[in-house]
Amino acid sequence: MKKFIEESPLGTVAVLLPLWIILYAMLQTIADGIISATGLPQGERLTEAVRFFVFEAPKVLLLLTLVVFAVGIVRTYFSPERTRKMLGGKSLFGGNILASMLGIVTPFCSCSAVPLFIGFVETGIPLGVTFSFLIAAPMINEVAVVLLFGLFGWETALLYVVTGLIIAITAGYIIGRLNVERFVEDWVYQIHANTAMLEETNPSLRDRIQSGYDAVKDIVGRVWPYLLAGIAVGAGIHGYVPENFMASLMGKSAWWSVPVAVLIGVPLYSNAAGIIPIVHALLEKGASLGTTLAFMMSVIGLSLPETIILRKVLKMPLIFIFVGVVAVGIIIVGYVFNFVF
Amino acid sequence: MKVRILGTGCSKCKALEQKIRLLDSTHHLNLDIEKVTDLREIMNYGILATPGLVIDGVVKSAGSVPNDEKLLTWLKGIQQ
């Protein structure tokens, strides 16, 4: 497989893509086949849970593979260096919008949050604009969007992306307006790096497609266990938890559910792959969309490890401002959706 | 040849270091390999993502683990 990809990346796409389409079209048939092969009785709880799993798990894995591959290729057109260049000299509000959108497509790993932060600040990109990037990049990622699309439908996926963008833009803007420069660790301002060190490269189409495969190997290879575990728990809830069970806990009538969901979600560290299938099952059992969305965003967008990493460059007050502003933004979004839908 | 791997401990940083050490031993390149973990020192190279790969003072890549083919041309190319 690896040999084929290296020798002819495009040829491999030409073979694998039709295979993907056939497999995807046959998902229901295959799932039904497996269910009847196991001889599980119709309409039983266990049967429903297993049916849910054998249909949803391969579906989401297939979707994830395709999208991660495509995003892997798209990302070769965006580098952190290029993004920094584009953000240079931008004003506060316009810069926040651009930074949030670039946060979605620029390759980013929270382990690189510190170098990126310093590199941005050093070239004079305003703090607020930098924060917009740092909020959008982890929150709106391809894994979250694929799962939302696969399990909830395109409307919810779009809703998540748009509200995520709004939070990243406004939170960054507010932080920018608070004049928090003094809460950045002093050593950050003392670094004078040679910013033109990395040689600009223009990858060939072959290299770009290879990057797509690499992304699949890296991301799908990393998240599939969480995904299967998440869908398994989701399947269990789907089959066994009674209807409306969540209504009193995470329903619209429980006004306190949104802030509580965010308070639980912020320190909770999970990736989108593990949490979304579970949240999906909760929604089915009577949790409201706003509360669900708020919980998801706080788990995925704000994570303890990333905050700890950022502590190297931010003093404590700014850490609290950062987490506080984003958390409040997420709570507002939660209430708005509970109110509207 | 001086090879510096810049990274604070992310999984890709470890992967890059392992790869370079493996290439070094299998191709008998006799590289002077050092892992740089100090943030300030890393930032002096101006990279925006880790791992960074610096060969003889020149930043060759940042934020990715280049494939063997590419690494070998860099590691051998300068030696010639």
XYZ file of C-alpha atoms in Angstrom:
421
model
C 0.000 0.000 0.000
C 2.698 2.418 1.057
C 4.686 1.484 -2.045
C 1.720 2.143 -4.328
C 1.098 5.529 -2.759
C 4.717 6.555 -3.119
C 4.993 5.391 -6.710
C 1.727 6.794 -7.970
C -0.190 8.980 -5.509
C -2.722 10.056 -8.121
C -3.240 6.529 -9.448
C -3.941 5.321 -5.933
C -6.587 8.020 -5.521
C -8.162 6.910 -8.812
C -8.468 3.358 -7.467
C -9.425 4.115 -3.875
C -12.042 6.799 -4.495
C -14.495 4.588 -6.455
C -13.970 1.861 -3.846
C -14.852 4.397 -1.159
C -18.045 5.405 -2.968
C -19.182 1.795 -3.445
C -18.475 0.964 0.184
C -20.294 4.067 1.418
C -23.348 3.335 -0.743
C -23.531 -0.209 0.607
C -23.221 0.675 4.297
C -26.877 0.042 5.133
C -26.937 -3.257 3.252
C -23.764 -4.422 4.991
C -25.051 -3.377 8.419
C -28.368 -5.186 7.864
C -26.440 -8.207 6.643
C -24.328 -8.315 9.778
C -27.392 -7.952 11.994
C -29.282 -10.822 10.337
C -26.114 -12.945 10.323
C -25.827 -12.617 14.097
C -29.398 -13.790 14.461
C -30.224 -11.110 17.012
C -33.976 -10.793 17.576
C -35.666 -7.820 15.897
C -36.670 -4.843 18.025
C -34.662 -5.849 21.085
C -32.573 -3.203 22.848
C -29.335 -5.029 22.259
C -30.146 -5.439 18.565
C -30.823 -1.720 18.234
C -27.533 -0.849 19.964
C -25.532 -3.240 17.774
C -27.319 -2.030 14.632
C -26.472 1.551 15.545
C -22.811 0.643 16.020
C -22.290 -1.443 12.892
C -23.852 1.249 10.744
C -22.514 4.451 12.331
C -18.933 3.367 13.084
C -17.943 2.454 9.508
C -19.900 5.416 8.132
C -18.097 7.963 10.293
C -14.724 6.293 9.739
C -15.235 6.402 5.962
C -16.300 10.044 6.036
C -13.409 10.931 8.305
C -10.854 9.274 6.042
C -12.089 11.115 2.964
C -12.329 14.524 4.623
C -9.003 14.258 6.462
C -7.388 13.315 3.148
C -8.905 16.330 1.382
C -8.090 18.706 4.239
C -4.534 17.337 4.300
C -4.172 18.454 0.684
C -5.832 21.844 1.262
C -3.496 22.508 4.222
C -0.450 22.299 1.973
C -1.620 25.599 0.497
C -1.570 27.231 3.934
C 1.443 27.354 6.198
C 1.760 29.154 9.542
C 4.377 31.354 7.866
C 2.005 32.366 5.106
C -0.804 32.963 7.594
C 1.461 35.213 9.627
C 2.331 37.185 6.534
C -1.357 37.612 5.696
C -2.175 38.808 9.201
C 0.657 41.318 9.371
C -0.523 44.915 9.581
C -4.201 43.983 9.899
C -6.366 46.123 12.142
C -8.123 44.723 15.180
C -11.582 43.752 13.935
C -10.714 42.821 10.362
C -7.684 40.977 11.651
C -9.840 38.972 14.061
C -12.128 37.821 11.254
C -9.244 36.815 9.002
C -7.322 35.135 11.834
C -10.346 33.047 12.857
C -10.918 31.850 9.304
C -7.234 31.106 8.760
C -7.304 29.203 12.065
C -9.546 26.613 10.401
C -7.297 25.888 7.415
C -3.786 26.481 8.734
C -2.039 23.339 9.968
C -1.977 23.623 13.759
C -1.207 21.365 16.674
C -1.695 22.598 20.211
C 1.861 21.455 20.970
C 2.991 24.268 18.641
C 0.846 26.918 20.343
C 3.842 28.571 22.012
C 6.146 28.968 18.997
C 3.177 30.210 17.001
C 2.143 32.683 19.676
C 5.661 34.121 19.973
C 6.151 34.187 16.227
C 2.889 36.106 15.748
C 3.427 38.594 18.576
C 6.999 39.218 17.576
C 6.087 40.384 14.089
C 3.597 42.850 15.526
C 0.349 40.984 15.029
C -1.968 42.323 17.755
C -2.569 40.038 20.745
C -6.320 39.969 20.123
C -5.820 38.796 16.539
C -3.396 36.100 17.711
C -5.990 34.902 20.210
C -8.675 34.678 17.534
C -6.378 32.288 15.706
C -5.610 30.280 18.836
C -9.317 29.919 19.661
C -10.527 28.972 16.186
C -7.709 26.560 15.303
C -8.431 23.814 17.848
C -12.204 24.412 18.124
C -13.071 24.183 14.438
C -11.210 21.148 13.202
C -12.020 18.627 10.502
C -12.613 15.767 12.939
C -15.322 17.710 14.796
C -16.970 18.895 11.587
C -17.021 15.409 10.021
C -18.527 13.857 13.128
C -21.173 16.543 13.388
C -21.965 16.099 9.708
C -22.057 12.314 9.905
C -24.101 11.994 13.099
C -26.146 15.213 13.323
C -26.440 16.334 9.708
C -25.035 19.271 7.783
C -27.173 21.900 9.548
C -25.590 21.226 12.932
C -22.103 21.024 11.413
C -22.598 24.410 9.780
C -24.062 25.855 12.967
C -21.031 24.668 14.905
C -18.590 26.221 12.427
C -20.416 29.557 12.270
C -20.869 29.929 16.032
C -17.272 28.784 16.584
C -16.124 31.533 14.214
C -18.263 34.135 15.976
C -16.819 33.152 19.358
C -13.228 33.228 18.057
C -13.745 36.640 16.428
C -15.480 38.364 19.348
C -13.383 36.755 22.110
C -10.189 37.762 20.289
C -11.550 41.250 19.735
C -12.468 41.679 23.396
C -9.087 40.391 24.585
C -7.444 42.800 22.141
C -9.433 45.684 23.612
C -8.468 44.868 27.210
C -4.829 45.979 26.808
C -3.391 42.818 28.249
C 0.116 43.163 26.787
C 1.539 43.456 30.296
C 0.287 39.970 31.115
C 2.488 38.377 28.492
C 5.685 36.909 29.962
C 8.524 39.405 29.547
C 10.918 37.025 27.853
C 8.567 36.779 24.887
C 9.309 40.380 23.949
C 13.048 39.816 24.270
C 13.190 37.262 21.505
C 14.362 38.597 18.191
C 14.278 35.703 15.852
C 15.332 35.669 12.306
C 11.882 35.523 10.745
C 12.980 34.690 7.215
C 14.839 31.543 8.169
C 12.602 28.894 6.697
C 13.111 28.433 2.998
C 9.876 28.837 1.049
C 9.050 25.680 -0.787
C 6.482 25.057 -3.436
C 5.383 21.445 -3.152
C 4.436 19.507 -6.279
C 0.957 18.013 -6.703
C 2.538 14.665 -5.890
C 3.832 16.045 -2.586
C 0.433 17.536 -1.784
C -1.382 14.235 -2.357
C 1.256 12.506 -0.266
C 0.444 15.019 2.498
C -3.187 13.920 2.245
C -2.191 10.301 2.864
C 0.115 11.356 5.693
C -2.742 13.261 7.331
C -4.993 10.174 7.147
C -2.277 8.005 8.651
C -1.601 10.529 11.384
C -5.109 11.740 12.310
C -7.308 8.721 11.553
C -4.573 6.506 12.986
C -4.711 8.503 16.198
C -8.453 9.049 16.694
C -10.064 5.776 15.566
C -9.956 4.110 19.009
C -11.665 7.146 20.591
C -14.166 7.208 17.769
C -15.096 3.540 18.168
C -15.261 3.888 21.955
C -17.427 7.009 21.603
C -19.798 5.349 19.142
C -19.969 2.219 21.328
C -21.004 4.291 24.362
C -23.380 6.241 22.108
C -24.858 2.958 20.862
C -25.360 1.830 24.447
C -27.179 5.047 25.319
C -29.147 4.774 22.084
C -30.364 1.288 22.936
C -30.726 1.363 26.710
C -31.329 4.863 28.033
C -35.045 5.717 28.092
C -36.429 8.516 25.910
C -36.408 11.944 27.532
C -34.056 10.719 30.224
C -31.797 13.744 29.658
C -34.621 16.267 29.463
C -34.540 17.179 33.130
C -30.716 17.322 33.246
C -29.737 18.879 29.947
C -33.104 20.047 28.648
C -34.285 23.558 27.910
C -36.226 23.871 31.140
C -33.072 23.409 33.220
C -31.730 26.956 32.949
C -28.574 26.113 34.858
C -27.619 23.309 32.480
C -25.667 25.525 30.053
C -23.155 26.990 32.536
C -22.830 23.629 34.286
C -22.159 21.908 30.952
C -19.408 24.449 30.211
C -17.931 24.183 33.712
C -17.706 20.419 33.311
C -16.521 20.690 29.713
C -13.584 23.065 30.158
C -11.335 20.868 32.322
C -12.585 17.701 30.630
C -10.100 16.754 28.006
C -11.225 14.631 25.137
C -10.928 14.925 21.426
C -13.901 15.499 19.181
C -13.868 11.870 18.080
C -14.655 10.563 21.535
C -17.106 13.173 22.735
C -19.367 13.889 19.757
C -20.894 10.386 19.416
C -21.770 10.424 23.124
C -23.206 13.914 22.949
C -25.212 12.850 19.901
C -26.851 10.077 21.890
C -27.627 12.511 24.742
C -29.347 14.862 22.319
C -31.526 11.988 21.190
C -32.589 11.392 24.776
C -33.906 14.872 25.378
C -30.873 17.097 25.902
C -31.347 20.461 24.195
C -29.258 21.610 21.249
C -27.847 24.713 22.958
C -26.649 22.828 26.013
C -25.199 20.062 23.852
C -23.407 22.543 21.600
C -21.999 24.439 24.592
C -20.735 21.239 26.182
C -19.072 20.132 22.959
C -17.424 23.482 22.319
C -15.992 23.730 25.810
C -14.572 20.221 25.657
C -13.032 20.613 22.208
C -12.147 24.304 22.154
C -10.748 24.815 25.629
C -8.418 22.169 26.902
C -6.339 21.939 30.023
C -3.146 20.740 28.279
C -3.226 23.671 25.854
C -3.782 26.132 28.687
C -0.828 24.667 30.572
C 1.335 25.014 27.468
C 0.221 28.643 27.020
C 1.135 29.379 30.651
C 4.768 29.413 29.439
C 4.077 32.649 27.578
C 1.060 34.094 29.422
C 0.874 35.246 33.027
C -1.954 33.868 35.170
C -4.347 36.840 34.775
C -4.276 36.491 30.995
C -4.841 32.733 31.236
C -7.990 33.460 33.263
C -9.100 36.202 30.888
C -8.576 33.901 27.907
C -10.485 30.960 29.397
C -13.105 33.266 30.938
C -13.930 35.211 27.784
C -14.180 32.065 25.651
C -16.265 30.235 28.286
C -18.698 33.168 28.564
C -18.950 33.247 24.770
C -19.799 29.546 24.696
C -22.427 29.981 27.443
C -24.096 32.806 25.498
C -24.180 30.624 22.382
C -25.733 27.823 24.428
C -28.514 30.073 25.748
C -29.187 31.614 22.352
C -29.695 28.180 20.788
C -31.852 26.933 23.639
C -33.958 30.064 23.203
C -34.272 29.971 19.421
C -34.786 26.225 18.829
C 27.372 18.105 9.746
C 25.426 19.713 12.557
C 21.824 18.600 12.796
C 19.567 20.268 15.350
C 16.083 18.995 16.067
C 13.959 21.678 17.705
C 11.072 20.490 19.819
C 9.711 20.453 23.326
C 8.472 16.885 23.314
C 5.544 16.554 20.933
C 5.049 13.180 19.258
C 6.190 14.473 15.871
C 9.398 15.816 17.444
C 10.256 12.375 18.795
C 9.396 10.785 15.451
C 11.729 13.161 13.606
C 14.606 12.567 15.999
C 14.202 8.799 15.710
C 14.088 8.991 11.944
C 17.254 11.061 11.713
C 19.138 8.829 14.118
C 18.081 5.798 12.098
C 19.175 7.375 8.805
C 22.436 8.392 10.437
C 23.268 4.850 11.501
C 22.018 3.022 8.406
C 23.756 5.363 5.962
C 26.861 5.977 8.080
C 26.484 9.744 7.854
C 28.384 10.580 11.054
C 26.053 13.431 11.909
C 26.405 15.636 14.939
C 22.821 15.331 16.194
C 21.417 17.342 19.048
C 17.868 17.792 20.314
C 17.100 21.358 21.348
C 14.367 21.564 23.978
C 14.905 25.055 25.405
C 12.056 27.263 24.229
C 14.100 30.427 23.941
C 16.755 28.707 21.914
C 14.089 27.145 19.692
C 12.461 30.529 19.142
C 15.731 32.072 18.001
C 15.366 30.041 14.827
C 12.072 31.782 14.127
C 9.988 28.666 13.531
C 6.212 28.771 14.042
C 5.626 25.064 14.550
C 7.588 22.204 16.019
C 9.447 20.044 15.207
C 12.034 22.204 13.504
C 14.941 20.764 11.584
C 18.120 22.807 11.333
C 21.034 21.588 9.255
C 24.277 23.531 9.563
C 22.416 26.573 10.828
C 19.760 26.569 8.100
C 16.117 25.848 8.972
C 15.019 23.101 6.594
C 11.547 22.291 7.854
C 9.092 23.190 10.601
C 5.922 21.504 11.825
C 6.310 18.315 9.843
C 8.266 15.108 9.610
C 9.741 15.105 6.079
C 10.016 11.741 4.313
C 13.249 9.756 4.161
C 13.937 10.725 0.570
C 13.851 14.425 1.373
C 15.821 14.033 4.593
C 18.525 12.066 2.817
C 19.019 14.676 0.094
C 19.443 17.313 2.787
C 21.681 15.185 4.949
C 23.812 13.943 2.081
C 23.579 16.953 -0.215
C 25.462 19.317 2.023
C 28.086 16.752 2.788
C 29.220 16.470 -0.820
